[in-house]
């Protein structure tokens, strides 16, 4: 046994710190929370405002336009149809609204950090270990501070999701920029590009495929986390899964799970299609 | 033309070392190079001085690792020289601050690279206008200038293509057009034709000679190919281990090699010339015989 007199706990100090935060910064968190909630509700209203048939045909058209494959387009439409058939349409839109809100926040935070990490070695040195911690930390742990600062509901769900989903886009943004061919960068410098011009004209556009792969990954991570976030009352499909588990309702659980998978596949294919459009052109085009 | 005989590029005691020259040692004169090397630094350019006159094609020739690419990069400070002085058009490049240097690179020199350095997500036209865009020139104006340059290098009609759709030779034409459109007096060319196959290479060399007759730029041309150096250069420098071994006209280098190193270099070239001379007669006779026998039968 580890001797008891050597025990040293940080739990209490962390509790105190979070308590202090909620008291001293309460109004700030309140304001912030309302802002996110407002944003979230707008997105949800928008998603539900679009009728289901328009959604399904819209996804079909976009998919066909991206891939020119009828089978891909039809499969994606069928997947969305399944969600509706299971009677989970509204709930799925609720989940999608949380995912979209979280992803937008994660990108607003993540892409600039990734760019900064690629531009400045010091930033990279700080960010890297932080990302490692964020990715190895069990996702449930994020729920605790989010819960304490924002209470139960959708907002802490969004916060936890953002924290969980931000690492891939940061990493892939940095990686993409660092992988830009040095001979192209040298040519740009030789013609008198400033650092800012180099970033805007060369590094960012050439890193775009990698950045979009990061966006795709971040979206997938967000979708995974939203299900877990239902434990603190984020609602949506995750809640259905949670309720099914509690009631041992295997069938209901399967339906909700399938709906999550369907959403994931559709989002994944569509974002990948966008990424492909950013690949530098090959071959002759007339 | 005699009146054009003034130096546009003047390099004095230029040195570049890579790696640490040892603690506390600041290499600010060529005399300290040896000491720095003993401390483990690598010397890429070793006390090089030369002048290039207006309208001249000056070829720097050397094998890979001889420091020729580092040297040409030192001229526009893409590689920061360790010590020495670079004067271009009467301005001391080695003393410029960041702003002056950017301005200098935008207007005074234009560079062509071995690996082209084209932007894959931009069309030929956009690639050629790139330098002008950096200067902040208006779209209509820079596209007008670019179209002329594209015409000049024989790529008219290809403006809307992307680099990936072009052959190596054509990509390098884009690289040359991008340099020409800058309207800079000095062209820096770092092994521009080394990546091309022999026939295309010769074609591009002729093209460069044609352009040079038309435009009269001052050209610094780096190559590892003796043939190319002899063919293009008004004067040439042979570089070895970071230092100039010989500087002179191609004839001088060919006829009076300064040392064994240069002699070994030019030996093959002489042998080929001799072989061509010796074999030319019988070859002609042979082909005549062949023609006769064909018409007889």
Coordinates of C-alpha atoms in Angstrom, one line a residue:
Chain A
X1 CA 0.0 0.0 0.0
X2 CA 1.1 3.5 -0.8
X3 CA 1.8 5.3 2.5
X4 CA -1.1 7.5 3.5
X5 CA 1.0 10.4 4.8
X6 CA 2.3 10.9 1.2
X7 CA -1.2 11.4 -0.2
X8 CA -1.6 14.7 -1.9
X9 CA -4.8 15.8 -3.4
X10 CA -5.5 18.5 -5.9
X11 CA -9.2 17.6 -6.1
X12 CA -10.1 20.1 -3.4
X13 CA -8.2 23.0 -4.9
X14 CA -9.8 22.4 -8.2
X15 CA -13.2 22.3 -6.7
X16 CA -12.4 25.6 -5.0
X17 CA -11.1 27.1 -8.2
X18 CA -14.2 26.1 -10.1
X19 CA -16.4 27.4 -7.3
X20 CA -14.6 30.7 -7.4
X21 CA -15.0 30.9 -11.2
X22 CA -18.7 30.3 -11.0
X23 CA -19.1 33.0 -8.3
X24 CA -16.6 35.7 -9.6
X25 CA -17.3 35.2 -13.3
X26 CA -20.9 34.1 -13.0
X27 CA -22.4 37.0 -15.0
X28 CA -19.8 36.5 -17.7
X29 CA -20.6 32.8 -18.0
X30 CA -24.3 33.6 -18.0
X31 CA -23.9 36.1 -20.8
X32 CA -21.7 33.7 -22.8
X33 CA -24.2 30.8 -22.2
X34 CA -27.1 32.9 -23.4
X35 CA -25.2 33.9 -26.5
X36 CA -24.4 30.3 -27.4
X37 CA -28.0 29.2 -26.6
X38 CA -29.4 31.9 -28.8
X39 CA -27.1 30.8 -31.7
X40 CA -28.0 27.2 -31.2
X41 CA -31.7 27.9 -31.2
X42 CA -31.4 29.9 -34.4
X43 CA -29.6 27.1 -36.1
X44 CA -32.1 24.5 -34.9
X45 CA -35.1 26.6 -36.1
X46 CA -33.4 27.0 -39.4
X47 CA -32.8 23.2 -39.7
X48 CA -36.4 22.5 -38.8
X49 CA -37.7 25.2 -41.0
X50 CA -36.4 23.3 -44.1
X51 CA -39.0 20.6 -44.8
X52 CA -37.8 17.0 -44.7
X53 CA -38.3 16.3 -48.4
X54 CA -36.2 19.4 -49.3
X55 CA -33.5 18.1 -47.0
X56 CA -33.4 14.7 -48.5
X57 CA -33.5 15.9 -52.1
X58 CA -31.0 18.7 -51.3
X59 CA -28.5 16.2 -49.9
X60 CA -29.1 14.0 -53.0
X61 CA -28.4 16.9 -55.4
X62 CA -25.3 18.1 -53.6
X63 CA -23.9 14.6 -53.4
X64 CA -24.6 14.0 -57.1
X65 CA -23.0 17.3 -58.0
X66 CA -19.9 16.4 -56.0
X67 CA -19.4 12.8 -57.1
X68 CA -21.5 12.4 -60.2
X69 CA -22.5 9.0 -58.9
X70 CA -26.2 8.1 -58.7
X71 CA -25.6 5.3 -56.2
X72 CA -23.8 7.5 -53.7
X73 CA -26.5 10.1 -54.0
X74 CA -29.3 7.6 -53.6
X75 CA -27.6 5.9 -50.6
X76 CA -27.2 9.2 -48.7
X77 CA -30.9 10.0 -49.4
X78 CA -31.9 6.6 -48.2
X79 CA -29.9 7.0 -45.0
X80 CA -31.6 10.3 -44.2
X81 CA -35.0 8.7 -45.0
X82 CA -34.3 6.0 -42.4
X83 CA -33.9 8.7 -39.7
X84 CA -37.4 10.0 -40.7
X85 CA -38.9 6.5 -40.8
X86 CA -37.7 5.7 -37.3
X87 CA -39.5 8.9 -36.2
X88 CA -36.3 10.6 -35.1
X89 CA -36.3 13.5 -37.6
X90 CA -36.8 16.3 -35.1
X91 CA -34.4 14.8 -32.5
X92 CA -31.8 14.3 -35.2
X93 CA -32.1 17.9 -36.3
X94 CA -31.6 18.9 -32.6
X95 CA -28.4 16.8 -32.6
X96 CA -27.3 18.3 -35.9
X97 CA -27.9 21.8 -34.5
X98 CA -25.6 21.1 -31.6
X99 CA -23.0 19.6 -33.9
X100 CA -23.1 22.6 -36.2
X101 CA -22.8 25.1 -33.4
X102 CA -19.9 23.2 -31.9
X103 CA -18.1 22.7 -35.2
X104 CA -18.4 26.4 -36.1
X105 CA -17.0 27.3 -32.7
X106 CA -14.2 24.7 -32.9
X107 CA -13.2 26.0 -36.3
X108 CA -13.3 29.7 -35.2
X109 CA -10.9 28.6 -32.4
X110 CA -9.0 25.8 -34.1
X111 CA -7.9 27.2 -37.5
X112 CA -6.3 30.4 -36.2
X113 CA -4.5 28.3 -33.5
X114 CA -3.3 25.9 -36.2
X115 CA -2.1 28.7 -38.4
X116 CA -0.3 30.4 -35.5
X117 CA 1.3 27.1 -34.5
X118 CA 2.6 26.7 -38.1
X119 CA 3.9 30.2 -38.2
X120 CA 5.5 30.4 -34.7
X121 CA 7.5 27.6 -33.3
X122 CA 6.8 28.7 -29.7
X123 CA 3.1 28.5 -30.2
X124 CA 3.5 25.0 -31.6
X125 CA 5.6 24.0 -28.6
X126 CA 2.8 25.1 -26.2
X127 CA -0.1 23.8 -28.3
X128 CA 1.2 20.3 -29.0
X129 CA 1.3 18.9 -25.5
X130 CA -2.0 20.6 -24.7
X131 CA -3.7 18.8 -27.7
X132 CA -2.1 15.6 -26.5
X133 CA -3.8 16.0 -23.1
X134 CA -7.1 17.0 -24.7
X135 CA -7.1 13.9 -26.9
X136 CA -6.1 11.4 -24.2
X137 CA -8.3 12.7 -21.5
X138 CA -11.4 10.6 -21.2
X139 CA -14.2 12.5 -22.8
X140 CA -16.4 12.2 -19.8
X141 CA -14.0 14.4 -17.8
X142 CA -14.8 17.4 -20.0
X143 CA -18.4 17.2 -18.9
X144 CA -17.5 18.0 -15.3
X145 CA -16.1 21.6 -15.6
X146 CA -18.6 22.3 -18.4
X147 CA -21.4 21.2 -16.1
X148 CA -20.1 23.2 -13.1
X149 CA -19.7 26.4 -15.1
X150 CA -22.8 26.3 -17.3
X151 CA -25.1 23.9 -15.4
X152 CA -27.2 21.3 -17.1
X153 CA -28.4 21.6 -20.7
X154 CA -27.3 22.2 -24.2
X155 CA -24.6 24.9 -23.6
X156 CA -22.3 22.7 -21.5
X157 CA -22.9 20.0 -24.1
X158 CA -21.7 22.4 -26.8
X159 CA -18.6 23.5 -24.7
X160 CA -17.6 19.9 -23.9
X161 CA -18.0 19.0 -27.6
X162 CA -15.9 22.0 -28.7
X163 CA -13.1 21.0 -26.4
X164 CA -13.3 17.4 -27.6
X165 CA -13.5 18.2 -31.3
X166 CA -11.0 21.0 -31.7
X167 CA -7.7 19.0 -31.7
X168 CA -7.9 17.5 -35.2
X169 CA -8.5 20.8 -37.0
X170 CA -5.6 22.4 -35.1
X171 CA -3.3 19.6 -35.9
X172 CA -4.2 19.2 -39.6
X173 CA -4.1 22.9 -40.2
X174 CA -0.6 23.1 -38.7
X175 CA 0.5 19.9 -40.6
X176 CA -1.0 21.2 -43.9
X177 CA 0.8 24.5 -43.7
X178 CA 4.1 22.9 -42.7
X179 CA 3.9 20.4 -45.6
X180 CA 3.6 23.2 -48.3
X181 CA 6.5 22.6 -50.7
X182 CA 9.5 24.7 -49.7
X183 CA 10.5 25.4 -53.3
X184 CA 7.2 27.0 -54.0
X185 CA 7.5 29.1 -50.9
X186 CA 11.0 30.1 -51.8
X187 CA 9.8 31.2 -55.2
X188 CA 7.2 33.4 -53.6
X189 CA 9.8 34.9 -51.3
X190 CA 12.1 35.6 -54.2
X191 CA 9.4 37.6 -55.9
X192 CA 9.1 39.8 -52.8
X193 CA 6.3 38.2 -50.9
X194 CA 5.9 39.5 -47.3
X195 CA 5.2 37.0 -44.6
X196 CA 1.5 37.8 -44.7
X197 CA 1.4 37.5 -48.5
X198 CA 3.2 34.2 -48.3
X199 CA 0.6 32.9 -45.8
X200 CA -2.4 34.2 -47.8
X201 CA -1.3 33.5 -51.3
X202 CA 0.7 30.3 -50.9
X203 CA 0.6 28.5 -47.5
X204 CA -3.1 28.7 -46.8
X205 CA -4.4 27.8 -50.2
X206 CA -1.9 24.9 -50.6
X207 CA -2.8 23.7 -47.1
X208 CA -6.5 23.8 -47.8
X209 CA -7.0 20.1 -48.6
X210 CA -5.4 19.2 -45.2
X211 CA -7.4 21.9 -43.4
X212 CA -10.6 20.5 -44.8
X213 CA -9.6 17.0 -43.8
X214 CA -9.3 18.5 -40.3
X215 CA -12.8 20.1 -40.6
X216 CA -14.1 16.7 -41.5
X217 CA -12.4 15.0 -38.6
X218 CA -13.6 17.7 -36.2
X219 CA -17.2 17.2 -37.4
X220 CA -17.0 13.5 -36.8
X221 CA -15.5 14.0 -33.4
X222 CA -18.3 16.5 -32.5
X223 CA -20.9 14.0 -33.6
X224 CA -19.4 11.3 -31.3
X225 CA -19.2 13.7 -28.4
X226 CA -22.8 15.0 -28.8
X227 CA -24.0 11.5 -27.9
X228 CA -21.9 11.5 -24.7
X229 CA -23.0 15.1 -23.9
X230 CA -26.6 13.9 -23.6
X231 CA -25.5 12.7 -20.1
X232 CA -25.6 16.3 -19.0
X233 CA -28.8 17.1 -20.8
X234 CA -27.8 18.1 -24.2
X235 CA -30.7 16.3 -25.7
X236 CA -31.0 15.0 -29.2
X237 CA -30.3 11.4 -30.4
X238 CA -27.8 10.8 -27.6
X239 CA -30.6 11.2 -25.1
X240 CA -32.6 8.5 -26.9
X241 CA -29.7 6.2 -26.7
X242 CA -29.2 7.0 -23.0
X243 CA -32.9 6.4 -22.2
X244 CA -32.8 3.1 -24.1
X245 CA -29.8 1.9 -22.1
X246 CA -31.5 2.8 -18.8
X247 CA -34.6 1.0 -19.8
X248 CA -32.8 -2.0 -21.5
X249 CA -34.8 -1.1 -24.6
X250 CA -32.4 -2.7 -27.2
X251 CA -34.6 -2.0 -30.2
X252 CA -35.0 1.7 -29.4
X253 CA -31.3 2.0 -28.7
X254 CA -30.5 0.4 -32.1
X255 CA -32.8 2.8 -33.9
X256 CA -31.3 5.9 -32.3
X257 CA -27.8 4.5 -32.9
X258 CA -28.6 3.9 -36.5
X259 CA -29.8 7.5 -36.8
X260 CA -26.4 8.7 -35.4
X261 CA -24.6 6.5 -37.9
X262 CA -26.7 7.8 -40.8
X263 CA -26.0 11.4 -39.8
X264 CA -22.3 10.6 -39.5
X265 CA -22.1 9.1 -43.0
X266 CA -24.0 11.8 -44.6
X267 CA -21.9 14.6 -43.0
X268 CA -18.7 12.7 -43.7
X269 CA -19.4 12.2 -47.4
X270 CA -20.6 15.8 -47.9
X271 CA -17.5 17.4 -46.2
X272 CA -15.2 15.1 -48.0
X273 CA -16.7 16.2 -51.3
X274 CA -16.0 19.8 -50.4
X275 CA -12.4 18.8 -49.6
X276 CA -11.9 17.2 -53.0
X277 CA -12.9 20.4 -54.7
X278 CA -9.9 22.1 -53.1
X279 CA -7.4 19.7 -54.4
X280 CA -5.1 21.5 -56.9
X281 CA -6.2 20.8 -60.4
X282 CA -4.5 18.1 -62.4
X283 CA -4.4 17.5 -66.1
X284 CA -5.6 19.7 -68.9
X285 CA -8.9 21.6 -68.6
X286 CA -10.5 23.5 -71.3
Chain B
X1 CA 28.5 47.3 -77.0
X2 CA 31.3 49.0 -75.1
X3 CA 29.2 51.7 -73.5
X4 CA 27.3 49.0 -71.6
X5 CA 30.4 47.8 -69.9
X6 CA 29.7 48.7 -66.3
X7 CA 29.1 46.3 -63.5
X8 CA 25.5 45.7 -62.5
X9 CA 26.3 43.0 -60.0
X10 CA 29.3 43.3 -57.8
X11 CA 30.1 40.7 -55.2
X12 CA 33.0 41.2 -52.7
X13 CA 34.4 38.5 -50.4
X14 CA 31.1 36.7 -50.0
X15 CA 31.0 33.8 -47.6
X16 CA 28.3 31.6 -46.3
X17 CA 28.7 29.0 -43.6
X18 CA 26.1 26.6 -42.3
X19 CA 26.1 25.3 -38.8
X20 CA 27.6 26.8 -35.8
X21 CA 31.1 28.4 -36.2
X22 CA 31.8 27.7 -32.6
X23 CA 30.9 29.5 -29.5
X24 CA 31.7 33.2 -29.4
X25 CA 33.1 33.2 -32.9
X26 CA 31.5 35.7 -35.3
X27 CA 32.6 35.1 -38.9
X28 CA 32.8 38.7 -40.3
X29 CA 35.8 38.2 -42.5
X30 CA 37.0 35.4 -44.8
X31 CA 40.1 35.0 -42.7
X32 CA 38.0 33.3 -40.0
X33 CA 36.5 30.7 -42.2
X34 CA 39.2 28.1 -41.5
X35 CA 38.7 28.5 -37.7
X36 CA 34.9 28.1 -38.1
X37 CA 35.4 25.0 -40.2
X38 CA 37.7 23.5 -37.6
X39 CA 34.8 24.1 -35.1
X40 CA 32.5 22.0 -37.3
X41 CA 30.8 24.6 -39.5
X42 CA 30.3 23.8 -43.2
X43 CA 31.5 26.4 -45.6
X44 CA 29.2 26.6 -48.7
X45 CA 30.6 29.8 -50.2
X46 CA 34.2 30.7 -49.7
X47 CA 35.4 34.2 -50.2
X48 CA 33.9 34.7 -53.6
X49 CA 34.3 38.0 -55.5
X50 CA 33.1 38.8 -59.0
X51 CA 31.5 41.4 -61.2
X52 CA 28.8 41.0 -63.9
X53 CA 28.4 43.7 -66.5
X54 CA 25.2 45.0 -68.0
X55 CA 23.8 42.7 -70.6
X56 CA 26.1 39.9 -69.8
X57 CA 25.3 36.3 -69.3
X58 CA 27.5 35.1 -66.4
X59 CA 27.4 31.4 -65.8
X60 CA 28.4 29.8 -62.5
X61 CA 29.3 26.2 -63.1
X62 CA 30.0 23.5 -60.6
X63 CA 29.1 20.0 -59.5
X64 CA 26.3 19.5 -57.0
X65 CA 27.5 20.6 -53.5
X66 CA 29.9 23.1 -54.9
X67 CA 27.8 25.9 -53.4
X68 CA 26.6 27.5 -56.6
X69 CA 22.9 27.4 -55.7
X70 CA 23.7 28.9 -52.2
X71 CA 25.8 31.6 -53.9
X72 CA 23.0 32.7 -56.3
X73 CA 20.5 32.7 -53.3
X74 CA 22.9 34.9 -51.4
X75 CA 22.5 37.6 -54.1
X76 CA 18.9 38.3 -53.2
X77 CA 19.4 37.1 -49.6
X78 CA 17.1 34.1 -49.9
X79 CA 20.0 32.7 -48.1
X80 CA 21.5 35.2 -45.7
X81 CA 25.3 35.6 -46.4
X82 CA 27.6 35.2 -43.4
X83 CA 29.9 38.0 -44.5
X84 CA 30.9 39.9 -47.5
X85 CA 29.1 42.5 -49.7
X86 CA 26.6 42.3 -52.6
X87 CA 26.1 45.4 -54.7
X88 CA 23.3 45.3 -57.3
X89 CA 22.6 48.4 -59.5
X90 CA 24.6 50.5 -57.1
X91 CA 22.7 49.4 -54.0
X92 CA 24.2 47.4 -51.2
X93 CA 21.8 44.5 -50.9
X94 CA 23.7 43.2 -47.8
X95 CA 22.8 46.3 -45.9
X96 CA 19.1 46.5 -46.7
X97 CA 16.4 46.2 -44.0
X98 CA 13.4 43.9 -44.4
X99 CA 11.3 46.5 -46.3
X100 CA 14.0 47.6 -48.7
X101 CA 14.8 43.9 -49.4
X102 CA 11.2 43.2 -50.2
X103 CA 11.1 46.2 -52.5
X104 CA 14.4 45.1 -54.1
X105 CA 13.1 41.6 -54.8
X106 CA 9.9 42.9 -56.3
X107 CA 11.6 45.2 -58.8
X108 CA 15.3 44.6 -59.3
X109 CA 15.8 40.9 -59.6
X110 CA 13.7 38.1 -60.9
X111 CA 14.5 34.4 -60.3
X112 CA 13.9 31.2 -62.3
X113 CA 14.1 27.9 -60.4
X114 CA 15.1 24.4 -61.2
X115 CA 11.8 23.0 -59.8
X116 CA 9.8 25.9 -61.3
X117 CA 8.1 26.9 -58.0
X118 CA 4.8 27.4 -59.7
X119 CA 1.6 27.6 -57.7
X120 CA -0.5 24.5 -58.5
X121 CA -3.8 26.1 -57.7
X122 CA -3.3 29.0 -60.0
X123 CA -3.6 29.1 -63.8
X124 CA -0.6 30.0 -66.1
X125 CA -1.9 33.5 -66.3
X126 CA -2.3 33.8 -62.5
X127 CA 1.2 32.4 -62.0
X128 CA 2.8 34.8 -64.4
X129 CA 1.0 37.8 -62.7
X130 CA 2.0 36.6 -59.3
X131 CA 4.9 38.9 -58.8
X132 CA 2.9 41.9 -60.0
X133 CA 0.1 41.0 -57.7
X134 CA 2.5 41.1 -54.8
X135 CA 3.5 44.6 -55.8
X136 CA -0.2 45.5 -55.7
X137 CA -0.7 46.2 -59.4
X138 CA -4.2 46.3 -60.7
X139 CA -5.7 43.2 -62.3
X140 CA -6.2 44.6 -65.8
X141 CA -2.8 46.1 -65.9
X142 CA -0.9 43.0 -64.7
X143 CA -2.9 40.6 -66.9
X144 CA -2.0 42.8 -69.9
X145 CA 1.7 42.6 -69.0
X146 CA 1.5 38.9 -68.3
X147 CA -0.2 38.2 -71.7
X148 CA 2.7 39.8 -73.4
X149 CA 5.3 37.8 -71.5
X150 CA 3.4 34.6 -72.1
X151 CA 3.4 35.4 -75.8
X152 CA 7.1 36.1 -75.6
X153 CA 7.9 32.6 -74.3
X154 CA 5.6 31.0 -76.8
X155 CA 2.7 29.9 -74.5
X156 CA -0.1 32.0 -76.0
X157 CA -3.3 30.0 -75.8
X158 CA -2.3 28.2 -72.6
X159 CA -3.2 31.0 -70.2
X160 CA -6.1 29.2 -68.6
X161 CA -4.3 25.9 -68.0
X162 CA -3.0 24.8 -64.6
X163 CA 0.7 23.9 -64.2
X164 CA -0.1 20.2 -63.7
X165 CA -1.4 20.0 -67.2
X166 CA 1.9 21.3 -68.7
X167 CA 5.1 19.4 -69.6
X168 CA 8.3 20.3 -67.8
X169 CA 9.6 22.5 -70.6
X170 CA 6.3 24.4 -70.7
X171 CA 6.3 24.8 -66.9
X172 CA 9.7 26.3 -67.1
X173 CA 8.5 28.7 -69.8
X174 CA 5.9 29.8 -67.3
X175 CA 8.7 30.3 -64.8
X176 CA 10.6 32.4 -67.3
X177 CA 7.5 34.4 -68.2
X178 CA 6.9 35.0 -64.6
X179 CA 10.5 36.4 -64.2
X180 CA 10.3 38.5 -67.4
X181 CA 7.1 40.1 -66.5
X182 CA 8.8 41.6 -63.5
X183 CA 10.7 43.9 -65.9
X184 CA 13.7 43.5 -63.7
X185 CA 17.2 44.1 -65.2
X186 CA 18.7 41.1 -63.6
X187 CA 17.7 37.5 -64.0
X188 CA 18.9 34.9 -61.6
X189 CA 18.5 31.4 -63.0
X190 CA 19.2 28.4 -60.8
X191 CA 19.7 25.4 -63.0
X192 CA 16.5 26.2 -64.9
X193 CA 16.9 23.5 -67.5
X194 CA 18.5 20.8 -65.5
X195 CA 15.2 18.9 -65.0
X196 CA 14.4 18.8 -68.7
X197 CA 15.3 16.1 -71.1
X198 CA 18.2 16.8 -73.5
X199 CA 16.3 17.8 -76.6
X200 CA 13.9 20.1 -74.8
X201 CA 16.9 21.5 -72.9
X202 CA 18.7 22.5 -76.1
X203 CA 15.5 24.1 -77.3
X204 CA 15.1 26.1 -74.1
X205 CA 18.7 27.2 -74.3
X206 CA 18.2 28.5 -77.9
X207 CA 15.0 30.2 -76.6
X208 CA 17.0 31.9 -73.9
X209 CA 19.6 33.1 -76.4
X210 CA 16.8 34.5 -78.6
X211 CA 15.1 36.2 -75.6
X212 CA 18.4 37.6 -74.5
X213 CA 19.1 39.1 -78.0
X214 CA 15.7 40.8 -77.8
X215 CA 15.7 41.9 -74.1
X216 CA 19.4 42.4 -73.1
X217 CA 19.1 41.5 -69.5
X218 CA 21.9 40.8 -67.1
X219 CA 21.7 37.1 -66.5
X220 CA 23.3 35.0 -63.7
X221 CA 23.0 31.4 -64.7
X222 CA 23.8 28.5 -62.5
X223 CA 24.4 25.1 -64.0
X224 CA 26.3 21.8 -63.5
X225 CA 26.4 21.2 -67.2
X226 CA 29.7 22.3 -68.9
X227 CA 28.0 22.2 -72.3
X228 CA 25.3 24.5 -71.2
X229 CA 27.9 26.9 -69.6
X230 CA 30.0 27.0 -72.8
X231 CA 26.9 27.4 -75.0
X232 CA 25.2 30.2 -73.0
X233 CA 27.9 32.1 -71.2
X234 CA 29.6 35.3 -72.2
X235 CA 31.8 34.6 -69.2
X236 CA 31.8 31.7 -66.8
X237 CA 33.1 30.8 -63.4
X238 CA 34.0 27.3 -62.3
X239 CA 33.1 26.6 -58.7
X240 CA 34.5 24.0 -56.4
X241 CA 34.0 23.5 -52.7
X242 CA 32.5 27.0 -52.4
X243 CA 35.3 28.9 -54.2
X244 CA 35.8 30.2 -57.7
X245 CA 38.5 28.1 -59.3
X246 CA 38.5 30.0 -62.6
X247 CA 36.7 32.9 -64.1
X248 CA 36.9 33.8 -67.8
X249 CA 35.3 33.4 -71.2
X250 CA 34.3 29.9 -72.3
X251 CA 37.2 29.8 -74.7
X252 CA 39.6 30.7 -72.0
X253 CA 38.3 28.0 -69.7
X254 CA 38.3 25.5 -72.5
X255 CA 41.8 26.3 -73.8
X256 CA 43.6 27.3 -70.7
X257 CA 42.2 25.5 -67.7
X258 CA 43.4 27.1 -64.5
X259 CA 44.2 23.8 -62.7
X260 CA 43.8 20.1 -62.8
X261 CA 40.2 20.2 -61.6
X262 CA 39.1 22.4 -64.5
X263 CA 41.3 20.4 -66.9
X264 CA 39.5 17.2 -66.0
X265 CA 36.2 18.9 -66.5
X266 CA 37.0 20.2 -70.0
X267 CA 38.8 17.1 -71.1
X268 CA 35.6 15.3 -72.0
X269 CA 34.3 18.3 -73.8
X270 CA 37.5 18.5 -75.9
X271 CA 37.4 14.8 -76.6
X272 CA 33.8 15.1 -77.9
X273 CA 34.7 18.0 -80.1
X274 CA 37.6 16.1 -81.5
X275 CA 35.5 13.0 -82.1
X276 CA 32.9 15.0 -83.9
X277 CA 35.7 16.6 -86.1
X278 CA 37.4 13.3 -86.8
X279 CA 34.2 11.4 -87.5
X280 CA 32.5 14.1 -89.6
X281 CA 34.4 13.3 -92.8
X282 CA 33.9 9.6 -92.9
X283 CA 30.3 10.1 -91.9
X284 CA 29.6 12.4 -94.8
X285 CA 31.4 10.0 -97.1
X286 CA 29.4 7.1 -95.8
X287 CA 26.1 8.8 -96.2
X288 CA 27.0 9.9 -99.7
X289 CA 27.9 6.3 -100.5
X290 CA 24.6 5.2 -99.1
X291 CA 22.7 7.7 -101.2
X292 CA 24.6 6.7 -104.4
X293 CA 24.0 3.0 -103.9
X294 CA 20.3 3.7 -103.2
X295 CA 19.9 5.7 -106.4
X296 CA 21.8 3.1 -108.4
X297 CA 19.6 0.2 -107.4

